[in-house]
CSV table of N, CA and C in Angstrom, one decimal:
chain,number,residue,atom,x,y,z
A,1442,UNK,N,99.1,78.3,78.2
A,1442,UNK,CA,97.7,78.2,78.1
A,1442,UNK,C,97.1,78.5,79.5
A,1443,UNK,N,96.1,79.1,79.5
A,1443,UNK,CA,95.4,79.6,80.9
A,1443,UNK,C,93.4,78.9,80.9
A,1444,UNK,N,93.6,78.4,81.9
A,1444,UNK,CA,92.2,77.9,81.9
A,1444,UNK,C,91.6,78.2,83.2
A,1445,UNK,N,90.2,79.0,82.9
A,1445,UNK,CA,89.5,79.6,83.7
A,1445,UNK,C,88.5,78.3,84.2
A,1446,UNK,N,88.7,78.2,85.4
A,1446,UNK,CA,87.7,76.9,85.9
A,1446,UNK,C,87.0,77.2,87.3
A,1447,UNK,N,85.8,77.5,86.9
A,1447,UNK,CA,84.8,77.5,87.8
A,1447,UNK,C,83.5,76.3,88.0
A,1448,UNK,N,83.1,76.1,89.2
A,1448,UNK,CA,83.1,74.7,89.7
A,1448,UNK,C,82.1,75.0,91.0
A,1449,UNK,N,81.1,74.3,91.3
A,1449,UNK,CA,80.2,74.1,92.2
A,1449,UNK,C,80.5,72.7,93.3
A,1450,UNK,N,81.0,73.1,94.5
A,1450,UNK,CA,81.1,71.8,95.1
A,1450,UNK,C,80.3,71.5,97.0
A,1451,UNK,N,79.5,70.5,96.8
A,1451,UNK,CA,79.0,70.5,98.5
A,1451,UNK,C,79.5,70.7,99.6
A,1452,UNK,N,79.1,70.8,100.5
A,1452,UNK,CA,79.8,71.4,101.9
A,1452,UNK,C,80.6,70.8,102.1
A,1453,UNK,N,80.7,69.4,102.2
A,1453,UNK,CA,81.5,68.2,102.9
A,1453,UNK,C,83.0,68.6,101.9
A,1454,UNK,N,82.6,68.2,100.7
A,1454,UNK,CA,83.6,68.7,99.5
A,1454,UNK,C,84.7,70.2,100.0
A,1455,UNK,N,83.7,70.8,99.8
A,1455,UNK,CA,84.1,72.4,100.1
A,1455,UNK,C,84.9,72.3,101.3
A,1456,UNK,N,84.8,71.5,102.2
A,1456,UNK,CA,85.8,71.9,103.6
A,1456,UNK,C,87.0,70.9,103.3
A,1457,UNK,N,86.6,69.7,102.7
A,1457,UNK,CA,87.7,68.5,102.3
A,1457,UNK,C,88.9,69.3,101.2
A,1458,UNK,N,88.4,70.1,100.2
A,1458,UNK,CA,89.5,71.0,99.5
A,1458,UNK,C,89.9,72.1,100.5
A,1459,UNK,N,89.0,72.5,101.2
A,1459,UNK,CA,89.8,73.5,102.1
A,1459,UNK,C,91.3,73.1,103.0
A,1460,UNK,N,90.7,71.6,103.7
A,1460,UNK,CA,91.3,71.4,104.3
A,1460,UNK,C,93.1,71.2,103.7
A,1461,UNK,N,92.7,70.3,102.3
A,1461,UNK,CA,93.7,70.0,101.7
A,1461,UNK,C,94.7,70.8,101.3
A,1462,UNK,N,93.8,72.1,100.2
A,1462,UNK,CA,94.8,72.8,100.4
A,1462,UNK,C,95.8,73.9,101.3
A,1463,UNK,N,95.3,73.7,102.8
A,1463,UNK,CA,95.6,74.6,104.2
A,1463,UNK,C,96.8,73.3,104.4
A,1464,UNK,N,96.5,72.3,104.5
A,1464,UNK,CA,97.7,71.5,104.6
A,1464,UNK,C,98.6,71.0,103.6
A,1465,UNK,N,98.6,71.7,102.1
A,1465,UNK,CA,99.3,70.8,101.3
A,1465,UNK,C,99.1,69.8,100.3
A,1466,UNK,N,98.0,69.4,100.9
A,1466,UNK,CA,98.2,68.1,100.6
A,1466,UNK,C,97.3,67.5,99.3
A,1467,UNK,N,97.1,68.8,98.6
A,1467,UNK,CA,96.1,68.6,96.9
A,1467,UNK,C,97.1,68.0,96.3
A,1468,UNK,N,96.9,66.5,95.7
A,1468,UNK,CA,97.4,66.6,94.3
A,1468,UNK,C,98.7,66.3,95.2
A,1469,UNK,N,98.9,65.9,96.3
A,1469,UNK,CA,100.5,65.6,96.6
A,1469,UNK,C,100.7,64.1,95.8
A,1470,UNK,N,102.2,64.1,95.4
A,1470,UNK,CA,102.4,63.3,94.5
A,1470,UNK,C,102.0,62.9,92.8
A,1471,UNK,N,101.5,63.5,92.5
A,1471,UNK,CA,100.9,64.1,91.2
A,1471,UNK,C,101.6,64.7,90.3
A,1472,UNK,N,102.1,64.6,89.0
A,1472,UNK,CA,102.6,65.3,88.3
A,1472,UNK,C,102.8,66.7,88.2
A,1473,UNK,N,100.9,66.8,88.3
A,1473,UNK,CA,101.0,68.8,88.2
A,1473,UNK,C,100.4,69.1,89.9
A,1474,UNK,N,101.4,68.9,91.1
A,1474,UNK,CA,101.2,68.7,92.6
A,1474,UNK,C,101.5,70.3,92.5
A,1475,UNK,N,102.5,70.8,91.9
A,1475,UNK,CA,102.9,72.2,92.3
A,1475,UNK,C,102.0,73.4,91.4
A,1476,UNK,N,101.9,72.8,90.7
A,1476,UNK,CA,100.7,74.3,89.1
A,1476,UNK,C,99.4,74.0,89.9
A,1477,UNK,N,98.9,72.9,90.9
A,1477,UNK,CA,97.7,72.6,91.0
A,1477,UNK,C,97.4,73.4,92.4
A,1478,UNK,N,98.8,73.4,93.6
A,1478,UNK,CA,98.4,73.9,94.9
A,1478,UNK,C,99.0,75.5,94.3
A,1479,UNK,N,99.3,76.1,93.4
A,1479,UNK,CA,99.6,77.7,93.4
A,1479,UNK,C,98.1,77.8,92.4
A,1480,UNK,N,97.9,77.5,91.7
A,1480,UNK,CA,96.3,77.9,91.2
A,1480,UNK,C,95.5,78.1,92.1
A,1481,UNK,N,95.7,76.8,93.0
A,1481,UNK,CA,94.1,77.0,94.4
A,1481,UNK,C,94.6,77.8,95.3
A,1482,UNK,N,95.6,77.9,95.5
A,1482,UNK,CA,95.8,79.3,96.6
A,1482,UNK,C,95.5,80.1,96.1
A,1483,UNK,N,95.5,80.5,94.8
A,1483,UNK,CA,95.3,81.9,94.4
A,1483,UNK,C,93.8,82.0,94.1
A,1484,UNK,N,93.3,80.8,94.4
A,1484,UNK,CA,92.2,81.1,93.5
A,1484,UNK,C,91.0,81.2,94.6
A,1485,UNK,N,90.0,81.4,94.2
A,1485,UNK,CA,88.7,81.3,95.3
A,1485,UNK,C,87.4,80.9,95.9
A,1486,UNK,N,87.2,80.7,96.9
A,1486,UNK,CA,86.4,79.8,97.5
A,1486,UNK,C,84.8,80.3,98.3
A,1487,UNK,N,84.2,80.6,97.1
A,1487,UNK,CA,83.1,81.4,97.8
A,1487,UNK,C,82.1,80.9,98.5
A,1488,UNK,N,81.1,81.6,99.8
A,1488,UNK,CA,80.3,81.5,100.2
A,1488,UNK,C,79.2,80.4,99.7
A,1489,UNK,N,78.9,80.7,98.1
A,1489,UNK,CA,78.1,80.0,98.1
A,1489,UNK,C,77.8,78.7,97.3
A,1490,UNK,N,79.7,78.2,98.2
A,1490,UNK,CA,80.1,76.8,97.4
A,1490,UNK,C,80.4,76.4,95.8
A,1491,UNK,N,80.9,77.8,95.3
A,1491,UNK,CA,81.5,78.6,94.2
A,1491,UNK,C,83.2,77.9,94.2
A,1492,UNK,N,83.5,77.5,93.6
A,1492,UNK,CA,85.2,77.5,93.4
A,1492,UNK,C,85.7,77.9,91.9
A,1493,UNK,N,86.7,79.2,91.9
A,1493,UNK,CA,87.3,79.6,90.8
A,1493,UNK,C,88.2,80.1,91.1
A,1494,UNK,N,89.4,79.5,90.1
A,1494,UNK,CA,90.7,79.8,90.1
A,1494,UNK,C,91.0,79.5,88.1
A,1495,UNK,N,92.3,79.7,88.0
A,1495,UNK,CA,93.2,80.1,86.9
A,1495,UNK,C,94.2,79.1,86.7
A,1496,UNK,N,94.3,77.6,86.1
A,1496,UNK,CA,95.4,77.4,86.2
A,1496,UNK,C,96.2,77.3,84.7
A,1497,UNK,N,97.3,77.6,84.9
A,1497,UNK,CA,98.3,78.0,84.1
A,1497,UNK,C,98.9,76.7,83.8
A,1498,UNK,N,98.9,75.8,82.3
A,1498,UNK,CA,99.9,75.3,81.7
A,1498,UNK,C,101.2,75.3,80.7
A,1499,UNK,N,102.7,74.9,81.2
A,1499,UNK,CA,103.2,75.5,80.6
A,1499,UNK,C,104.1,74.1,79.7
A,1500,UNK,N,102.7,73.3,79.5
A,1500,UNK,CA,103.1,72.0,78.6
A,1500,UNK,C,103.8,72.4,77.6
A,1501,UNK,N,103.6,73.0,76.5
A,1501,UNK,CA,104.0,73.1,75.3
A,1501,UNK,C,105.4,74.1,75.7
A,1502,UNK,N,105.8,75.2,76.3
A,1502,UNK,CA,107.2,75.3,76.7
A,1502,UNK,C,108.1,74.7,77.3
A,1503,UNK,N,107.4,73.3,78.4
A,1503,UNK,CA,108.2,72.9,78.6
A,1503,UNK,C,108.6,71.0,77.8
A,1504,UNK,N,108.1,71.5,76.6
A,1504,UNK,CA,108.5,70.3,75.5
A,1504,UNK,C,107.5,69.6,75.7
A,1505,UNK,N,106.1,69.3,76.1
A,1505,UNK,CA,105.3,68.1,76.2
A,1505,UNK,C,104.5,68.5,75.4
């Protein structure tokens, strides 16, 4: 299943996910730590405090 998720977030916000994801550290320790930091790399972070990325679950193939 693929879910398109676009999202409005404030400045302070916007640099706090930047930061996180430049170091790692989204979602560390988290179940979905790894589907969550390859969505947001891939995904994007626009100018006008715009965030949209893709993330992919593969619950149901992997038996959940």
């Amino acid at each position: 299943m693929r879910s398109h998720i676009k999202f409005k977030l404030n400045q302070t916000e916007k640099q706090r996910l930047r930061e996180a994801i430049e170091t790692g550290s989204l979602a560390k320790g988290k179940i979905f730590y790894e589907v969550m930091q390859t969505a947001l790399r891939e995904g994007t972070i626009y100018e006008n405090d715009i965030v949209q990325f893709v993330e992919i679950c593969y619950c149901l193939e992997g038996g959940l």
